[in-house]
CSV table of C-alpha atoms and ligand atoms in Angstrom, one decimal:
chain,number,residue,atom,x,y,z
A,1,MET,CA,0.0,0.0,0.0
A,2,ALA,CA,1.5,3.4,-1.1
A,3,GLU,CA,2.1,5.8,1.7
A,4,ILE,CA,-0.1,8.9,1.8
A,5,LYS,CA,1.9,12.3,1.6
A,6,ASN,CA,0.7,15.1,3.7
A,7,THR,CA,-0.2,17.5,0.9
A,8,LEU,CA,-2.2,16.4,-2.1
A,9,ILE,CA,-3.3,18.1,-5.2
A,10,SER,CA,-6.6,17.2,-6.8
A,11,THR,CA,-6.9,18.5,-10.5
A,12,PRO,CA,-10.0,18.5,-12.2
A,13,GLN,CA,-10.3,16.3,-15.2
A,14,LYS,CA,-11.7,17.4,-18.6
A,15,LYS,CA,-14.4,14.8,-18.8
A,16,LEU,CA,-14.8,12.2,-16.0
A,17,GLU,CA,-17.1,9.5,-17.3
A,18,LEU,CA,-17.4,6.6,-14.9
A,19,ASN,CA,-18.9,3.3,-15.5
A,20,CYS,CA,-17.7,0.5,-13.4
A,21,ASP,CA,-17.9,-1.6,-10.3
A,22,VAL,CA,-16.2,-0.2,-7.0
A,23,VAL,CA,-15.1,-2.4,-4.2
A,24,VAL,CA,-14.2,-0.3,-1.0
A,25,PRO,CA,-12.5,-1.9,1.7
A,26,GLY,CA,-14.0,-3.5,4.9
A,27,ASP,CA,-16.3,-1.7,7.3
A,28,LYS,CA,-14.3,0.0,10.0
A,29,SER,CA,-16.8,-0.2,12.9
A,30,ILE,CA,-17.2,-3.9,12.3
A,31,SER,CA,-13.4,-4.5,11.9
A,32,HIS,CA,-12.8,-2.9,15.3
A,33,ARG,CA,-15.5,-5.1,16.8
A,34,SER,CA,-14.3,-8.2,15.3
A,35,MET,CA,-11.0,-7.9,17.1
A,36,ILE,CA,-12.4,-6.9,20.5
A,37,LEU,CA,-15.3,-9.6,20.6
A,38,GLY,CA,-13.1,-12.2,18.9
A,39,GLY,CA,-10.4,-11.6,21.6
A,40,LEU,CA,-13.1,-11.9,24.4
A,41,ALA,CA,-14.6,-15.1,22.9
A,42,GLU,CA,-13.8,-18.6,23.6
A,43,GLY,CA,-12.2,-20.2,20.6
A,44,VAL,CA,-10.8,-19.1,17.2
A,45,THR,CA,-12.9,-16.4,15.4
A,46,GLU,CA,-12.1,-16.2,11.8
A,47,VAL,CA,-12.5,-12.7,10.2
A,48,SER,CA,-12.5,-12.1,6.6
A,49,GLY,CA,-12.6,-8.6,4.9
A,50,PHE,CA,-10.9,-6.8,7.9
A,51,LEU,CA,-10.1,-3.4,7.2
A,52,GLU,CA,-6.4,-3.1,7.4
A,53,SER,CA,-6.3,0.6,8.3
A,54,ALA,CA,-4.3,2.3,10.9
A,55,ASP,CA,-7.4,2.7,13.4
A,56,CYS,CA,-8.3,-1.0,13.1
A,57,LEU,CA,-4.7,-2.2,13.3
A,58,SER,CA,-4.4,0.0,16.5
A,59,THR,CA,-7.3,-2.0,18.0
A,60,MET,CA,-5.8,-5.4,16.9
A,61,ARG,CA,-2.5,-4.5,18.5
A,62,ALA,CA,-4.4,-3.4,21.8
A,63,MET,CA,-5.9,-7.0,22.0
A,64,GLN,CA,-2.6,-8.6,21.1
A,65,SER,CA,-0.9,-6.6,23.8
A,66,MET,CA,-3.4,-8.1,26.4
A,67,GLY,CA,-2.3,-11.7,25.3
A,68,VAL,CA,-4.7,-12.4,22.5
A,69,LYS,CA,-2.9,-14.2,19.6
A,70,ILE,CA,-4.1,-12.9,16.3
A,71,VAL,CA,-2.5,-14.3,13.1
A,72,LYS,CA,-3.1,-13.5,9.4
A,73,LYS,CA,-3.6,-16.6,7.3
A,74,ASP,CA,-4.2,-16.0,3.6
A,75,ASP,CA,-6.6,-13.0,3.5
A,76,LYS,CA,-8.3,-13.9,6.9
A,77,TYR,CA,-7.3,-13.1,10.3
A,78,LEU,CA,-7.5,-15.8,13.1
A,79,VAL,CA,-8.2,-14.4,16.5
A,80,HIS,CA,-7.4,-16.8,19.2
A,81,GLY,CA,-9.9,-15.6,21.9
A,82,VAL,CA,-8.8,-16.0,25.6
A,83,GLY,CA,-12.3,-15.6,26.9
A,84,LYS,CA,-13.8,-12.7,28.8
A,85,GLY,CA,-11.6,-13.5,31.9
A,86,GLY,CA,-8.5,-14.2,30.0
A,87,LEU,CA,-7.0,-10.9,29.3
A,88,LYS,CA,-3.5,-10.1,30.7
A,89,PRO,CA,-2.2,-6.6,31.7
A,90,PRO,CA,-1.2,-4.8,28.5
A,91,LYS,CA,2.6,-5.5,27.8
A,92,SER,CA,3.8,-2.0,28.4
A,93,GLY,CA,1.0,-1.0,30.7
A,94,LYS,CA,-0.4,1.3,28.1
A,95,ILE,CA,-2.5,1.0,25.0
A,96,ASP,CA,-2.1,3.4,22.1
A,97,CYS,CA,-5.3,3.9,20.0
A,98,GLY,CA,-3.8,6.4,17.6
A,99,ASN,CA,-6.5,8.6,16.0
A,100,SER,CA,-9.3,6.1,16.8
A,101,GLY,CA,-12.2,7.1,19.0
A,102,THR,CA,-14.0,3.9,18.4
A,103,GLY,CA,-10.9,2.0,19.6
A,104,MET,CA,-10.6,4.1,22.7
A,105,ARG,CA,-14.2,4.1,23.8
A,106,LEU,CA,-14.9,0.5,23.1
A,107,LEU,CA,-11.7,-0.9,24.6
A,108,SER,CA,-12.3,1.4,27.8
A,109,GLY,CA,-15.6,-0.6,28.4
A,110,VAL,CA,-13.3,-3.8,28.5
A,111,LEU,CA,-10.4,-2.1,30.5
A,112,ALA,CA,-12.7,-0.7,33.2
A,113,ALA,CA,-13.8,-4.3,34.2
A,114,GLN,CA,-10.4,-5.8,34.5
A,115,ASN,CA,-8.6,-6.8,37.7
A,116,PHE,CA,-5.4,-5.1,36.6
A,117,GLU,CA,-4.3,-1.7,35.9
A,118,SER,CA,-4.0,-0.1,32.5
A,119,GLU,CA,-3.8,3.2,30.6
A,120,ILE,CA,-5.2,4.1,27.3
A,121,PHE,CA,-4.0,7.1,25.1
A,122,GLY,CA,-4.1,8.4,21.6
A,123,ASP,CA,-2.7,11.1,19.2
A,124,LYS,CA,-3.2,14.8,19.7
A,125,SER,CA,-6.6,14.9,18.1
A,126,LEU,CA,-7.9,11.8,20.2
A,127,ASN,CA,-6.5,13.0,23.4
A,128,ALA,CA,-8.5,16.2,23.0
A,129,ARG,CA,-11.9,14.4,22.3
A,130,PRO,CA,-14.5,14.2,25.0
A,131,MET,CA,-14.3,11.1,27.1
A,132,GLY,CA,-16.7,12.2,30.0
A,133,ARG,CA,-19.5,10.5,28.0
A,134,ILE,CA,-17.9,7.2,28.8
A,135,ILE,CA,-16.3,8.0,32.1
A,136,LYS,CA,-19.7,8.9,33.6
A,137,PRO,CA,-21.6,5.5,32.9
A,138,LEU,CA,-18.4,3.5,33.7
A,139,GLU,CA,-18.1,5.2,36.9
A,140,ILE,CA,-21.6,4.5,37.9
A,141,MET,CA,-20.9,0.8,37.1
A,142,GLY,CA,-18.1,1.0,39.7
A,143,ALA,CA,-15.2,1.6,37.3
A,144,ILE,CA,-12.1,3.6,38.7
A,145,ILE,CA,-10.9,6.0,36.1
A,146,GLU,CA,-8.5,8.8,36.2
A,147,SER,CA,-8.4,11.5,33.5
A,148,ASP,CA,-7.3,15.1,33.2
A,149,GLU,CA,-9.6,17.7,34.4
A,150,ASN,CA,-11.2,18.0,31.0
A,151,GLU,CA,-12.3,14.5,31.0
A,152,THR,CA,-9.9,13.6,28.1
A,153,ALA,CA,-7.3,10.9,27.7
A,154,PRO,CA,-5.1,9.5,28.7
A,155,LEU,CA,-7.4,7.4,30.8
A,156,LYS,CA,-6.0,5.3,33.6
A,157,PHE,CA,-8.1,2.4,34.9
A,158,SER,CA,-7.6,0.9,38.3
A,159,PRO,CA,-8.2,-2.7,38.9
A,160,VAL,CA,-11.8,-3.9,40.1
A,161,GLU,CA,-13.2,-7.1,41.2
A,162,LYS,CA,-16.5,-6.7,39.6
A,163,LEU,CA,-18.7,-4.0,37.9
A,164,LYS,CA,-22.3,-3.3,38.8
A,165,ALA,CA,-25.0,-3.3,36.0
A,166,VAL,CA,-26.3,0.0,35.1
A,167,ASN,CA,-29.6,1.3,33.6
A,168,TYR,CA,-28.3,4.4,31.6
A,169,GLN,CA,-30.0,6.7,29.5
A,170,SER,CA,-27.5,8.2,27.2
A,171,PRO,CA,-28.0,11.8,26.3
A,172,ILE,CA,-26.3,11.5,22.9
A,173,ALA,CA,-27.1,9.0,20.1
A,174,SER,CA,-23.6,7.5,20.2
A,175,ALA,CA,-22.7,4.0,19.2
A,176,GLN,CA,-19.4,4.3,21.1
A,177,VAL,CA,-21.1,5.1,24.3
A,178,LYS,CA,-23.7,2.4,23.9
A,179,SER,CA,-21.1,-0.2,23.0
A,180,CYS,CA,-18.6,0.9,25.7
A,181,ILE,CA,-21.4,0.2,28.4
A,182,LEU,CA,-22.5,-3.0,26.8
A,183,LEU,CA,-18.9,-4.3,26.8
A,184,ALA,CA,-18.5,-3.3,30.4
A,185,GLY,CA,-21.9,-4.8,31.1
A,186,LEU,CA,-20.7,-8.3,30.0
A,187,TYR,CA,-18.6,-8.2,33.3
A,188,ALA,CA,-21.5,-7.2,35.5
A,189,ASP,CA,-23.8,-9.4,37.5
A,190,CYS,CA,-27.3,-8.2,36.7
A,191,GLU,CA,-29.0,-6.8,33.6
A,192,THR,CA,-27.5,-3.7,31.9
A,193,VAL,CA,-29.8,-1.4,30.0
A,194,VAL,CA,-28.8,1.5,27.7
A,195,SER,CA,-31.2,3.8,26.0
A,196,GLU,CA,-30.4,6.4,23.5
A,197,PRO,CA,-32.3,9.6,22.0
A,198,LYS,CA,-31.9,8.1,18.3
A,199,LEU,CA,-30.7,4.8,17.0
A,200,SER,CA,-27.0,5.1,16.6
A,201,ARG,CA,-25.2,2.3,14.6
A,202,ASP,CA,-26.3,-1.3,16.1
A,203,HIS,CA,-23.1,-3.4,15.0
A,204,THR,CA,-22.3,-4.1,18.6
A,205,GLU,CA,-25.8,-5.4,19.4
A,206,ASN,CA,-25.8,-7.5,16.1
A,207,MET,CA,-22.3,-9.0,16.7
A,208,LEU,CA,-22.8,-9.8,20.3
A,209,GLN,CA,-25.7,-11.8,19.1
A,210,GLY,CA,-23.4,-13.4,16.6
A,211,PHE,CA,-21.0,-14.3,19.3
A,212,GLY,CA,-23.9,-16.2,21.1
A,213,CYS,CA,-25.0,-13.5,23.7
A,214,GLN,CA,-28.6,-13.0,24.5
A,215,LEU,CA,-29.8,-9.3,23.9
A,216,ASP,CA,-33.1,-7.7,24.1
A,217,VAL,CA,-33.0,-5.0,21.4
A,218,ASP,CA,-36.1,-2.8,21.3
A,219,LYS,CA,-35.7,-0.4,18.4
A,220,GLN,CA,-39.2,1.2,19.0
A,221,ASN,CA,-37.8,2.5,22.5
A,222,LEU,CA,-34.3,2.7,21.5
A,223,THR,CA,-33.3,0.4,24.4
A,224,VAL,CA,-30.9,-2.6,24.6
A,225,LYS,CA,-31.1,-5.0,27.5
A,226,MET,CA,-28.3,-7.5,28.3
A,227,HIS,CA,-27.7,-9.8,31.2
A,228,GLY,CA,-24.0,-9.8,32.4
A,229,GLY,CA,-21.9,-12.8,32.9
A,230,GLN,CA,-22.5,-14.2,29.5
A,231,THR,CA,-19.7,-15.8,27.5
A,232,LEU,CA,-18.8,-15.2,24.0
A,233,LYS,CA,-18.4,-18.1,21.6
A,234,ALA,CA,-15.9,-17.8,18.7
A,235,THR,CA,-17.6,-17.4,15.2
A,236,LYS,CA,-17.0,-16.3,11.7
A,237,VAL,CA,-17.1,-12.6,10.9
A,238,VAL,CA,-17.4,-11.6,7.2
A,239,VAL,CA,-16.9,-7.7,7.2
A,240,PRO,CA,-18.9,-6.2,4.4
A,241,ALA,CA,-17.6,-3.1,2.5
A,242,ASP,CA,-17.7,0.3,4.3
A,243,ILE,CA,-20.7,2.6,3.3
A,244,SER,CA,-18.8,5.5,4.9
A,245,SER,CA,-15.7,4.8,2.3
A,246,ALA,CA,-18.2,4.4,-0.5
A,247,ALA,CA,-19.9,7.7,0.2
A,248,PHE,CA,-17.0,9.7,-1.3
A,249,PHE,CA,-17.5,8.0,-4.7
A,250,MET,CA,-21.2,7.9,-4.5
A,251,VAL,CA,-21.0,11.7,-4.5
A,252,LEU,CA,-18.4,11.5,-7.3
A,253,ALA,CA,-20.7,9.4,-9.3
A,254,CYS,CA,-23.6,11.9,-8.8
A,255,LEU,CA,-21.7,14.9,-9.8
A,256,SER,CA,-20.0,13.2,-12.9
A,257,GLU,CA,-21.6,13.4,-16.4
A,258,ASN,CA,-22.8,10.1,-17.9
A,259,SER,CA,-21.7,8.0,-15.0
A,260,GLN,CA,-22.8,4.9,-13.2
A,261,LEU,CA,-20.8,3.3,-10.3
A,262,THR,CA,-21.8,0.1,-8.7
A,263,PHE,CA,-20.6,-0.4,-5.1
A,264,LYS,CA,-20.4,-4.1,-4.3
A,265,ASN,CA,-21.2,-5.8,-1.2
A,266,LEU,CA,-21.9,-2.6,0.9
A,267,CYS,CA,-23.1,-2.7,4.5
A,268,VAL,CA,-26.4,-0.8,4.2
A,269,ASN,CA,-27.6,-1.4,7.7
A,270,PRO,CA,-30.3,1.3,8.1
A,271,SER,CA,-28.4,2.6,11.1
A,272,ARG,CA,-25.7,3.4,8.7
A,273,SER,CA,-27.3,4.3,5.4
A,274,GLY,CA,-28.5,7.8,6.0
A,275,VAL,CA,-26.0,9.1,3.3
A,276,ILE,CA,-28.2,7.3,0.7
A,277,ASP,CA,-31.4,8.7,2.1
A,278,ILE,CA,-29.9,12.3,2.1
A,279,LEU,CA,-28.6,12.0,-1.3
A,280,LYS,CA,-31.9,10.8,-2.6
A,281,LEU,CA,-33.8,13.7,-1.1
A,282,MET,CA,-31.1,15.8,-3.1
A,283,GLY,CA,-32.2,14.2,-6.2
A,284,ALA,CA,-29.6,11.5,-6.6
A,285,ASP,CA,-30.4,8.5,-8.8
A,286,ILE,CA,-29.4,5.6,-6.5
A,287,ASP,CA,-30.7,1.9,-6.5
A,288,ILE,CA,-30.1,-0.8,-3.9
A,289,VAL,CA,-30.0,-4.3,-5.4
A,290,ASN,CA,-29.1,-7.9,-4.5
A,291,GLU,CA,-29.9,-7.1,-0.9
A,292,THR,CA,-29.2,-10.0,1.6
A,293,VAL,CA,-28.9,-10.2,5.5
A,294,ASN,CA,-25.8,-11.6,7.1
A,295,ALA,CA,-25.3,-11.8,10.8
A,296,GLY,CA,-27.9,-9.2,11.2
A,297,GLU,CA,-26.3,-6.8,8.7
A,298,SER,CA,-28.0,-5.9,5.5
A,299,ILE,CA,-25.7,-6.1,2.7
A,300,ALA,CA,-26.3,-4.9,-0.9
A,301,ASP,CA,-24.9,-3.7,-4.1
A,302,VAL,CA,-25.7,0.0,-4.7
A,303,VAL,CA,-25.9,1.5,-7.9
A,304,VAL,CA,-25.2,5.5,-8.2
A,305,LYS,CA,-25.9,7.4,-11.4
A,306,SER,CA,-25.1,10.9,-12.6
A,307,SER,CA,-27.8,13.1,-11.0
A,308,GLN,CA,-28.8,16.9,-10.8
A,309,LEU,CA,-28.5,17.6,-7.1
A,310,HIS,CA,-30.5,20.2,-5.3
A,311,GLY,CA,-30.2,21.8,-2.0
A,312,ILE,CA,-32.5,20.6,0.9
A,313,GLU,CA,-33.1,21.0,4.7
A,314,ILE,CA,-31.6,17.7,6.0
A,315,PRO,CA,-34.1,16.0,8.1
A,316,HIS,CA,-33.1,15.4,11.6
A,317,GLU,CA,-34.1,11.7,11.4
A,318,TYR,CA,-31.1,11.0,9.2
A,319,ILE,CA,-28.3,12.8,11.1
A,320,ALA,CA,-27.2,9.7,13.4
A,321,SER,CA,-27.3,7.3,10.4
A,322,ALA,CA,-25.1,9.7,8.4
A,323,ILE,CA,-22.9,11.1,11.1
A,324,ASP,CA,-19.5,10.4,9.4
A,325,GLU,CA,-20.7,11.4,5.9
A,326,PHE,CA,-21.3,15.0,6.4
A,327,PRO,CA,-18.0,16.2,5.1
A,328,ILE,CA,-18.7,14.6,1.7
A,329,LEU,CA,-22.5,15.6,1.8
A,330,PHE,CA,-21.3,19.4,2.4
A,331,ILE,CA,-19.2,19.0,-0.8
A,332,ALA,CA,-22.3,17.7,-2.6
A,333,ALA,CA,-24.3,20.6,-1.2
A,334,SER,CA,-21.7,23.1,-2.4
A,335,LEU,CA,-22.0,21.8,-5.9
A,336,ALA,CA,-25.8,21.2,-5.8
A,337,LYS,CA,-28.5,23.9,-7.0
A,338,GLY,CA,-29.8,26.0,-4.3
A,339,GLU,CA,-29.5,26.0,-0.5
A,340,THR,CA,-28.8,23.1,1.9
A,341,LYS,CA,-29.4,23.7,5.6
A,342,LEU,CA,-28.2,21.2,8.4
A,343,THR,CA,-29.1,21.8,12.1
A,344,GLY,CA,-29.1,19.6,15.0
A,345,ALA,CA,-25.8,18.2,14.4
A,346,MET,CA,-23.6,19.5,17.2
A,347,GLU,CA,-21.7,16.1,17.4
A,348,LEU,CA,-20.0,17.0,14.1
A,349,ARG,CA,-17.9,19.4,16.4
A,350,LYS,CA,-16.6,16.4,18.4
A,351,LYS,CA,-15.3,14.2,15.7
A,352,GLU,CA,-11.6,13.7,14.5
A,353,SER,CA,-11.8,17.5,14.0
A,354,ASP,CA,-14.5,20.1,14.5
A,355,ARG,CA,-16.0,19.1,11.2
A,356,ILE,CA,-18.5,22.1,10.8
A,357,THR,CA,-15.7,24.7,11.2
A,358,VAL,CA,-13.0,22.6,9.2
A,359,MET,CA,-15.3,22.1,6.1
A,360,ALA,CA,-16.9,25.7,6.3
A,361,ASP,CA,-13.3,27.3,6.6
A,362,GLY,CA,-12.3,25.0,3.5
A,363,LEU,CA,-15.4,25.8,1.5
A,364,LYS,CA,-15.2,29.5,2.0
A,365,LYS,CA,-11.5,29.3,0.6
A,366,LEU,CA,-13.0,27.8,-2.3
A,367,GLY,CA,-15.3,30.5,-2.9
A,368,CYS,CA,-18.4,28.6,-1.5
A,369,ASP,CA,-21.0,30.9,0.2
A,370,CYS,CA,-21.7,29.1,3.4
A,371,HIS,CA,-22.6,30.0,7.1
A,372,GLU,CA,-21.7,28.0,10.2
A,373,LEU,CA,-24.4,27.6,12.8
A,374,GLU,CA,-23.8,26.4,16.3
A,375,ASP,CA,-25.3,22.9,15.4
A,376,GLY,CA,-24.9,22.8,11.7
A,377,ILE,CA,-24.3,24.9,8.6
A,378,ILE,CA,-26.1,26.7,5.6
A,379,ILE,CA,-24.5,26.0,2.3
A,380,LYS,CA,-25.4,28.0,-1.0
A,381,GLY,CA,-24.7,25.6,-3.8
A,382,GLY,CA,-23.0,26.8,-7.0
A,383,LYS,CA,-19.3,26.6,-8.1
A,384,LEU,CA,-16.0,25.8,-6.5
A,385,SER,CA,-13.0,28.0,-7.5
A,386,GLY,CA,-10.1,25.9,-6.4
A,387,GLY,CA,-7.3,26.8,-3.9
A,388,ILE,CA,-5.5,25.6,-0.8
A,389,VAL,CA,-7.6,24.1,2.1
A,390,ASP,CA,-6.5,22.4,5.3
A,391,SER,CA,-8.1,19.1,6.5
A,392,GLU,CA,-6.8,19.6,10.0
A,393,ASP,CA,-5.6,16.0,10.1
A,394,ASP,CA,-9.2,14.7,9.6
A,395,HIS,CA,-9.3,11.9,7.1
A,396,ARG,CA,-12.8,12.4,6.1
A,397,CYS,CA,-12.3,16.2,5.5
A,398,ALA,CA,-9.2,15.4,3.4
A,399,MET,CA,-11.0,12.9,1.2
A,400,SER,CA,-14.0,15.1,0.8
A,401,PHE,CA,-11.8,18.1,-0.5
A,402,LEU,CA,-9.9,15.8,-2.8
A,403,ILE,CA,-13.2,14.6,-4.4
A,404,ALA,CA,-14.3,18.3,-4.6
A,405,GLY,CA,-11.1,19.0,-6.6
A,406,GLN,CA,-12.6,16.9,-9.5
A,407,PHE,CA,-15.5,19.6,-10.0
A,408,ALA,CA,-13.7,22.8,-9.1
A,409,GLU,CA,-12.6,25.4,-11.8
A,410,ASN,CA,-8.9,25.0,-10.7
A,411,PRO,CA,-6.9,22.4,-8.6
A,412,ILE,CA,-7.6,22.0,-5.0
A,413,THR,CA,-4.5,21.7,-2.8
A,414,VAL,CA,-5.3,19.8,0.5
A,415,LYS,CA,-2.9,19.9,3.5
A,416,ASN,CA,-2.5,17.3,6.1
A,417,CYS,CA,-3.9,14.3,4.3
A,418,GLU,CA,-1.9,11.5,6.0
A,419,ASN,CA,-4.8,10.4,8.2
A,420,ILE,CA,-6.6,9.0,5.3
A,421,MET,CA,-4.6,5.9,6.2
A,422,THR,CA,-6.8,5.7,9.6
A,423,SER,CA,-9.9,4.6,7.4
A,424,PHE,CA,-9.2,4.1,3.8
A,425,PRO,CA,-5.5,3.1,2.9
A,426,ASN,CA,-6.4,2.6,-0.8
A,427,PHE,CA,-8.4,5.7,-1.4
A,428,LEU,CA,-5.8,7.2,-3.9
A,429,GLU,CA,-5.6,3.8,-5.6
A,430,ILE,CA,-9.3,3.8,-6.4
A,431,CYS,CA,-9.1,7.4,-7.6
A,432,LYS,CA,-6.5,6.4,-9.9
A,433,ASN,CA,-8.5,3.4,-11.2
A,434,LEU,CA,-11.4,5.8,-11.8
A,435,GLY,CA,-9.3,7.8,-14.0
A,436,PHE,CA,-8.1,10.8,-11.7
A,437,ASP,CA,-4.8,11.1,-10.3
A,438,ILE,CA,-4.1,12.9,-7.1
A,439,VAL,CA,-0.5,14.0,-6.6
B,1,S3P,C1,-18.7,4.7,15.4
B,1,S3P,C2,-19.6,5.5,16.0
B,1,S3P,C3,-19.8,6.8,15.7
B,1,S3P,C4,-18.9,7.2,14.5
B,1,S3P,C5,-17.4,6.6,14.4
B,1,S3P,C6,-17.7,5.2,14.5
B,1,S3P,C7,-18.4,3.3,16.0
B,1,S3P,O1,-19.2,7.8,16.8
B,1,S3P,O2,-18.8,8.6,14.2
B,1,S3P,O3,-16.8,7.0,13.2
B,1,S3P,O4,-17.9,2.4,15.3
B,1,S3P,O5,-19.1,2.9,16.9
B,1,S3P,P1,-20.2,8.1,17.8
B,1,S3P,O6,-20.5,6.9,18.7
B,1,S3P,O7,-19.4,9.2,18.7
B,1,S3P,O8,-21.3,8.8,17.3
C-alpha cells in the first residue's frame, strides 16, 4: 500500500465519465468490533474482509498486547480468543489507540472491568476528544478511572473485582457510548440497560448476538438490555464493505456526467445508510440491489448514477445514520443547485476535527457561500473555484476536499492528508483506477 503524503493536489479532469464496479475496503466499525469480541470469545474467530487501516490495526495491537494471539492466514485473520476473563495486563501497561475514538471508547469498556491496571491514550486529536461521555456511565458501574480535568485521555483504569449493571439513558445517540457500556456490562452481575435518544449504529448488538450472547433489542424504544456474565463463543465474521468509504465515490458518481458506479457488497444497515437517504432527497439516482442479510447486517450492491443535485433541509431523522458522511455531503451541497441547511448536528464538532468549522473554512476558501451555525451549517450551492485548504488532520475532510477537486474550476490543494490511512488506505488507488490522479 502506497504511503499517503501530507499535501495532495486534486486536479479537475476535463471529462470524467465513470462506468464500473467499485469495491471499497471493509467496514471500520465492524472491523474494530471483530478484534475486540473475537479476543473476548472462547475459541478461534475467523475474520474475513478486515479493514487493514491504521485505526483498526491499533485495536488489533491493543488486543494482542493483552495476550490475544491474532494471526493472518491468507486473506483472513484468526483471532485466538482468550475468553472474557483471560486478558492479561497490556505489555507496556499502556494502550495506544492512535487516532481512533472507536478503539478508545470500546476498549475502555473492557479495560474498566479488569482486575489489572491499564492506561489508554491516543494522538493529539484523540487526546482532545470528550471522554466524559464514557467515564460517567463506567463510574456508575463501579469503574475507577483517572483522566485529566477536561475528562480527556489518557485514561487510567484501576483494577476492580466486579462491575455493577447499570440502567443508563445516554444523552447522545452514540454507538461508541452504547458499545462501551455493553462491553462493560458483560462483566456485571445483573441486567445492563442502555437507552439512546436516536438509534445509533447497532453493530455491537448484532455482533454480540453473532457471538452467542442474548440481548433484548427494542428498536421502538431505542433500548438494549443485556444480562451480564454471558460468555462469547467464537464465530466467523465476514466484514462487508464500508458505506462511509463508498460515500466519497457515491457523490463523485452523482456529480460526474454520463456515469454509473456500482458499489459491491456494501453494508446498508439502516443505522448506517443515512447518506443514501439524504442524497436521494437531494435528487440522486441511487438503487439498492441484491440485498441480503448476513449476521444481522443488510448487505447489498448500490448503483449510483449521474444526477442533478439540489439543496435541501436535512431531516434530523437521518443525522445519526449519516454522522460520518457530512464532510462529503457538504461538498455535494456546495455543488448542488440551491441552499442546503443542516441543524441539530452539534456532534460533528466532536469528531476527529470540528467538522463544521473545518469544512466551512475550506469551502469558503474555495469560494463557496456558506455560513456556520452552532449545530450545523447553511451552504449555498454553486461553483467551487479551487485553492488551498487544510483538512486539520481529519481523514474524512481530506478525502472530501480531494473529491471536490474534480469539480472545481482549478486544482484544490489539500494539506494534512496523512490520516486518510486511518480509515481508507487505498483511497488514492481507487481514485487512480477511476481515472483521476491525485498527486
Ligand atoms: C462509530 C460510532 C460513531 C462514528 C464513528 C464510528 C462506531 O461515533 O462517528 O466513526 O464504530 O461505533 P459516535 O458513537 O461518537 O457517534
